[in-house]
Coordinates of C-alpha atoms in Angstrom, one line a residue:
M137 CA -46.4 60.0 -106.2
I138 CA -42.8 61.0 -106.5
H139 CA -42.2 63.9 -108.9
S140 CA -39.9 64.0 -111.9
K141 CA -39.1 66.9 -114.2
N142 CA -39.2 64.6 -117.2
T143 CA -42.6 63.8 -118.6
D144 CA -41.7 61.6 -121.6
S145 CA -40.5 58.1 -121.6
Y146 CA -37.1 58.5 -123.2
F147 CA -35.3 57.2 -120.1
A148 CA -36.3 53.7 -118.9
N149 CA -38.4 53.4 -115.8
S150 CA -36.1 51.2 -113.6
W151 CA -33.5 51.0 -110.9
F152 CA -30.1 52.4 -111.7
R153 CA -26.7 52.5 -110.0
V154 CA -25.8 56.0 -108.9
A155 CA -22.9 55.3 -106.4
T156 CA -21.1 52.6 -104.5
S157 CA -21.7 52.1 -100.8
E158 CA -18.1 52.9 -100.2
E159 CA -18.4 56.3 -101.9
L160 CA -21.4 57.2 -99.7
S161 CA -20.0 57.2 -96.2
A162 CA -22.0 58.4 -93.2
K163 CA -23.2 62.1 -93.6
K164 CA -21.6 62.2 -97.0
V165 CA -23.1 64.5 -99.7
I166 CA -22.6 63.8 -103.4
P167 CA -23.8 65.9 -106.4
L168 CA -25.2 63.8 -109.2
H169 CA -26.4 64.5 -112.8
Y170 CA -28.5 61.7 -114.2
F171 CA -31.6 61.5 -116.4
D172 CA -30.7 65.1 -117.5
Q173 CA -31.4 66.3 -114.0
D174 CA -29.3 67.8 -111.2
L175 CA -29.6 65.6 -108.1
V176 CA -28.1 65.3 -104.6
L177 CA -27.3 62.1 -102.9
F178 CA -26.7 62.0 -99.2
R179 CA -26.5 59.5 -96.3
T180 CA -28.2 60.4 -93.0
K181 CA -26.6 60.0 -89.7
K182 CA -28.6 56.8 -89.2
G183 CA -27.2 55.4 -92.5
D184 CA -30.2 55.9 -94.9
P185 CA -29.2 56.9 -98.5
C186 CA -31.5 59.7 -99.9
I187 CA -31.8 61.5 -103.2
L188 CA -33.5 64.8 -103.8
D189 CA -33.6 67.3 -106.7
A190 CA -30.4 69.3 -106.2
H191 CA -31.6 72.9 -105.9
C192 CA -32.9 74.6 -102.8
P193 CA -36.3 76.2 -103.6
H194 CA -35.3 79.2 -101.5
L195 CA -32.8 80.9 -103.8
G196 CA -31.6 78.0 -106.0
A197 CA -28.4 76.9 -104.3
H198 CA -27.1 73.4 -105.2
L199 CA -27.4 71.2 -102.1
G200 CA -24.6 68.9 -103.4
Y201 CA -21.9 71.6 -103.3
G202 CA -21.3 72.6 -99.7
G203 CA -24.4 71.1 -98.3
T204 CA -24.0 69.2 -95.0
V205 CA -26.0 66.5 -93.2
T206 CA -27.4 67.0 -89.7
D207 CA -29.0 63.9 -88.3
T208 CA -31.7 63.1 -90.9
N209 CA -31.6 66.4 -92.8
I210 CA -29.5 68.1 -95.4
R211 CA -28.5 71.7 -94.8
C212 CA -28.4 74.2 -97.7
P213 CA -24.9 75.8 -98.0
Y214 CA -26.3 79.2 -98.8
H215 CA -28.7 80.1 -96.0
G216 CA -28.8 77.0 -93.9
W217 CA -32.4 75.9 -94.7
L218 CA -33.0 72.3 -93.6
W219 CA -34.6 69.6 -95.8
D220 CA -35.5 66.1 -94.7
K221 CA -35.1 63.0 -96.7
Q222 CA -38.6 63.3 -98.1
G223 CA -37.7 66.8 -99.4
N224 CA -39.9 68.7 -96.8
C225 CA -38.6 71.9 -95.3
A226 CA -37.5 71.0 -91.8
G227 CA -36.5 74.4 -90.5
I228 CA -35.0 77.9 -91.2
P229 CA -32.2 78.9 -88.8
Y230 CA -33.2 82.6 -88.7
S231 CA -37.0 82.3 -88.9
D232 CA -39.8 80.6 -87.1
K233 CA -41.6 80.0 -90.4
Q234 CA -41.6 76.6 -92.0
P235 CA -42.9 76.8 -95.6
Q236 CA -45.0 74.0 -96.9
V237 CA -42.8 73.3 -99.9
K238 CA -41.3 70.0 -101.1
I239 CA -38.2 69.2 -103.1
P240 CA -38.9 66.2 -105.3
N241 CA -37.3 63.0 -103.9
Y242 CA -36.7 59.6 -105.4
P243 CA -36.8 56.0 -104.1
V244 CA -33.3 54.7 -103.1
M245 CA -32.1 51.3 -102.1
E246 CA -28.7 49.7 -101.3
A247 CA -27.8 46.2 -102.4
N248 CA -24.6 44.4 -103.3
N249 CA -22.4 47.3 -102.2
L250 CA -24.1 49.6 -104.7
V251 CA -26.6 52.5 -104.2
F252 CA -29.6 52.5 -106.6
M253 CA -32.1 55.2 -107.6
Y254 CA -35.5 54.3 -109.1
Y255 CA -36.3 56.6 -112.0
H256 CA -39.8 56.8 -113.4
S257 CA -40.8 59.4 -116.0
Q258 CA -44.3 59.8 -114.4
G259 CA -43.0 59.7 -110.8
E260 CA -44.5 56.3 -109.9
F261 CA -43.1 54.1 -107.1
P262 CA -41.3 50.9 -107.9
T263 CA -43.1 47.5 -107.6
W264 CA -39.9 45.5 -107.4
E265 CA -36.4 45.7 -106.0
I266 CA -32.8 44.7 -106.7
P267 CA -32.1 41.4 -104.9
K268 CA -29.1 40.6 -102.8
I269 CA -26.2 38.6 -104.3
P270 CA -24.8 36.4 -101.5
E271 CA -21.4 36.2 -103.3
C272 CA -20.8 40.0 -102.8
D273 CA -20.4 39.5 -99.1
S274 CA -18.9 36.0 -99.1
T275 CA -15.4 35.4 -97.8
K276 CA -15.1 32.7 -100.5
W277 CA -15.0 35.4 -103.2
T278 CA -12.7 38.4 -103.6
P279 CA -14.2 41.8 -102.6
L280 CA -16.4 43.3 -105.3
S281 CA -14.2 45.8 -107.2
L282 CA -14.6 48.4 -109.9
V283 CA -13.0 47.4 -113.2
R284 CA -13.5 50.9 -114.8
R285 CA -15.9 53.7 -115.4
W286 CA -16.7 54.7 -119.0
I287 CA -18.7 57.9 -119.9
A288 CA -19.9 56.7 -123.3
R289 CA -21.6 58.6 -126.1
T290 CA -24.5 56.1 -126.4
D291 CA -27.8 55.3 -124.9
L292 CA -29.4 52.5 -122.9
K293 CA -31.0 50.7 -125.9
N294 CA -27.8 50.3 -127.8
Y295 CA -26.0 49.3 -124.6
L296 CA -28.6 46.6 -124.0
D297 CA -28.4 45.3 -127.5
N298 CA -24.6 45.0 -127.2
S299 CA -25.0 43.1 -123.9
I300 CA -27.3 40.4 -125.2
D301 CA -25.6 40.1 -128.6
V302 CA -23.9 36.7 -128.9
A303 CA -22.3 36.8 -132.3
H304 CA -20.2 39.9 -131.6
L305 CA -18.4 38.1 -128.7
H306 CA -16.0 36.1 -130.9
Q307 CA -16.0 38.6 -133.7
V308 CA -15.0 41.7 -131.6
H309 CA -13.4 40.0 -128.6
S310 CA -11.5 37.1 -130.1
Q311 CA -8.7 37.5 -127.5
T312 CA -11.3 36.2 -124.9
F313 CA -13.9 34.2 -126.8
K314 CA -13.4 31.5 -129.4
A315 CA -17.2 30.8 -129.7
A316 CA -20.5 31.5 -128.0
K317 CA -24.0 30.1 -128.2
S318 CA -27.3 31.2 -126.7
D319 CA -28.9 28.3 -124.8
L320 CA -31.9 29.6 -122.9
V321 CA -33.9 32.8 -122.1
E322 CA -36.2 33.0 -119.2
I323 CA -38.4 36.1 -118.4
D324 CA -40.2 36.8 -115.2
G325 CA -41.6 40.4 -115.2
P326 CA -38.8 42.9 -114.8
V327 CA -36.1 40.1 -114.8
L328 CA -34.6 38.4 -117.8
T329 CA -32.1 35.5 -117.5
H330 CA -29.9 34.5 -120.4
K331 CA -27.8 31.4 -120.4
M332 CA -24.9 30.8 -122.8
S333 CA -22.3 28.2 -123.6
Q334 CA -18.9 29.7 -124.5
K335 CA -15.4 28.6 -125.5
Y336 CA -12.8 30.8 -123.9
N337 CA -9.5 31.8 -125.3
L338 CA -7.6 31.1 -122.1
S339 CA -4.4 29.6 -123.4
S340 CA -2.3 31.0 -120.6
L341 CA -4.6 29.4 -118.0
A342 CA -5.7 26.3 -119.9
S343 CA -2.2 24.9 -120.4
G344 CA -1.8 21.7 -118.4
G345 CA -5.5 21.4 -118.0
L346 CA -5.8 23.7 -115.1
I347 CA -8.8 25.4 -116.6
S348 CA -11.0 24.1 -119.4
E349 CA -11.7 26.4 -122.4
N350 CA -15.3 25.3 -122.4
G351 CA -17.5 27.2 -120.0
S352 CA -20.9 28.7 -119.3
V353 CA -22.3 32.1 -118.3
T354 CA -25.7 33.0 -116.8
T355 CA -26.6 36.7 -117.0
T356 CA -29.6 38.0 -115.1
Y357 CA -30.9 41.4 -116.1
Y358 CA -32.8 43.3 -113.4
G359 CA -34.2 46.0 -115.6
P360 CA -32.2 47.3 -118.6
G361 CA -29.4 49.1 -116.7
Y362 CA -28.2 46.5 -114.2
D363 CA -27.2 42.9 -114.9
V364 CA -25.3 40.2 -113.1
S365 CA -23.2 37.5 -114.8
F366 CA -21.7 34.4 -113.4
Y367 CA -19.0 32.8 -115.6
W368 CA -17.9 29.2 -114.9
T369 CA -15.2 26.9 -116.4
K370 CA -13.8 23.7 -115.0
G371 CA -10.5 21.9 -115.3
K372 CA -8.4 20.8 -112.4
F373 CA -10.3 23.4 -110.5
E374 CA -13.4 25.4 -111.1
L375 CA -12.9 29.0 -112.0
G376 CA -15.8 31.4 -111.2
L377 CA -16.1 35.0 -112.2
L378 CA -18.9 37.4 -111.1
Q379 CA -19.4 40.5 -113.2
I380 CA -21.9 43.3 -112.6
F381 CA -22.6 45.7 -115.5
T382 CA -24.4 49.0 -114.8
G383 CA -25.4 51.6 -117.3
T384 CA -27.0 54.8 -116.0
P385 CA -28.3 57.5 -118.4
I386 CA -26.6 60.9 -117.8
D387 CA -28.6 62.6 -120.5
R388 CA -30.0 61.6 -123.9
D389 CA -26.6 61.2 -125.4
H390 CA -24.4 59.8 -122.7
L391 CA -24.3 56.7 -120.5
D392 CA -22.4 56.2 -117.3
I393 CA -21.1 52.6 -117.5
Q394 CA -19.4 51.0 -114.6
V395 CA -18.4 47.4 -114.4
F396 CA -17.6 45.5 -111.2
F397 CA -16.1 42.1 -110.7
S398 CA -15.3 39.4 -108.1
V399 CA -13.5 36.0 -108.4
K400 CA -14.1 32.9 -106.5
K401 CA -11.2 31.9 -104.3
V402 CA -10.1 28.5 -105.4
L403 CA -6.3 28.8 -104.9
P404 CA -4.0 30.1 -102.1
P405 CA -4.2 33.9 -101.6
P406 CA -1.4 35.0 -103.9
F407 CA -2.7 33.0 -106.8
N408 CA -6.3 34.3 -106.3
Q409 CA -5.0 37.8 -106.6
I410 CA -3.0 37.0 -109.8
I411 CA -6.1 35.4 -111.4
A412 CA -8.3 38.4 -110.3
K413 CA -5.8 40.8 -111.8
M414 CA -5.7 38.9 -115.1
L415 CA -9.5 38.7 -115.4
K416 CA -9.9 42.4 -114.5
R417 CA -7.4 43.3 -117.2
D418 CA -9.3 41.1 -119.7
T419 CA -12.7 42.6 -118.7
K420 CA -11.4 46.1 -119.2
L421 CA -9.9 45.3 -122.6
T422 CA -13.1 43.6 -123.7
F423 CA -15.3 46.5 -122.9
D424 CA -12.8 49.0 -124.3
Q425 CA -13.3 47.3 -127.6
D426 CA -17.1 47.9 -127.4
I427 CA -16.9 51.6 -126.8
P428 CA -16.0 52.9 -130.3
I429 CA -18.7 50.7 -131.7
L430 CA -21.3 51.9 -129.3
E431 CA -20.4 55.5 -129.8
N432 CA -20.7 55.4 -133.6
K433 CA -23.5 52.9 -134.2
I434 CA -27.2 53.8 -134.7
Y435 CA -30.2 52.0 -133.2
Q436 CA -31.9 50.0 -135.9
S437 CA -35.6 49.7 -135.1
H438 CA -36.0 46.8 -137.5
P439 CA -32.6 45.0 -137.6
L440 CA -31.8 42.2 -139.9
L441 CA -31.2 39.4 -137.4
V442 CA -30.2 35.7 -137.8
E443 CA -30.6 33.1 -135.1
E444 CA -26.9 33.1 -134.2
D445 CA -27.0 36.8 -133.2
G446 CA -28.7 35.7 -130.0
P447 CA -32.0 36.8 -128.4
I448 CA -31.8 40.4 -129.4
G449 CA -35.4 40.6 -130.5
Q450 CA -36.7 38.8 -127.4
C451 CA -34.7 41.1 -125.2
R452 CA -36.1 44.2 -126.9
R453 CA -39.6 43.0 -126.4
W454 CA -38.9 42.5 -122.7
A455 CA -37.3 45.9 -122.4
N456 CA -40.3 47.7 -123.9
Q457 CA -42.1 47.4 -120.5
F458 CA -39.7 49.9 -119.0
Y459 CA -40.6 52.6 -121.5
Q460 CA -44.4 52.4 -121.1

């Protein structure tokens, strides 16, 4: 069992994005603060990403500030004690003793150019993983890029409600959506797939029939903090947009939200970049509009829902499994 300082189930038991692969270069050390805990993320010389609790048991130094990587170990910046990726003491530079003490460590995986940590309030191991998205490494799509990072005063439950909420799309984001309708929800264990039909407000692109205003989106949730959306609309060519939304709890009151995107290359290179820039700007504007609502709303345990709101209740029932 992997240890955790938190013994309640306030934070969901799931995989969460903690860094990008680009940020975590070989032998890089990054201090983190998620789930109301100080953590340290590092990559071994062999390329393995690792996460430990941040403080050295010797005299409490933070391994993320001045710590260095030697082969498969991280060296404490204070006295040079070595700790392996499982959190075991691997040596003391000025002593032959090797205390049988362990720093709590956490499951880590890398997929789709992102680094994920598995959090569980009782320290249990994951029974599922984040799958690979072929489009993230495809030359037919633009490189996956960050839209923006928001540190929002909200929590994961409100964030998830907002994500699955259909009716707010054309109410709050009328510059992008004219209408939206939920078509299908499929659930398979920790995975929820939501399919929608949408009418986009794309007058600048739709003129001349280049792109249709009618489109579809399929969003797949792998746990409550990571979801992947594919948006499609057809006209004289088919426009495809990939968006990855990630929400990682910092503490009980703040969520680290990062959104990534990629666009299918359907035009000559200069035009692909122009379309990507337009869609990035639209994505940023759209989520900027959600932030003041998320930061000031409360979580209604028994909301008054109508069918047109979308599958909020169904999504909540699915999400309950991550808090058990």
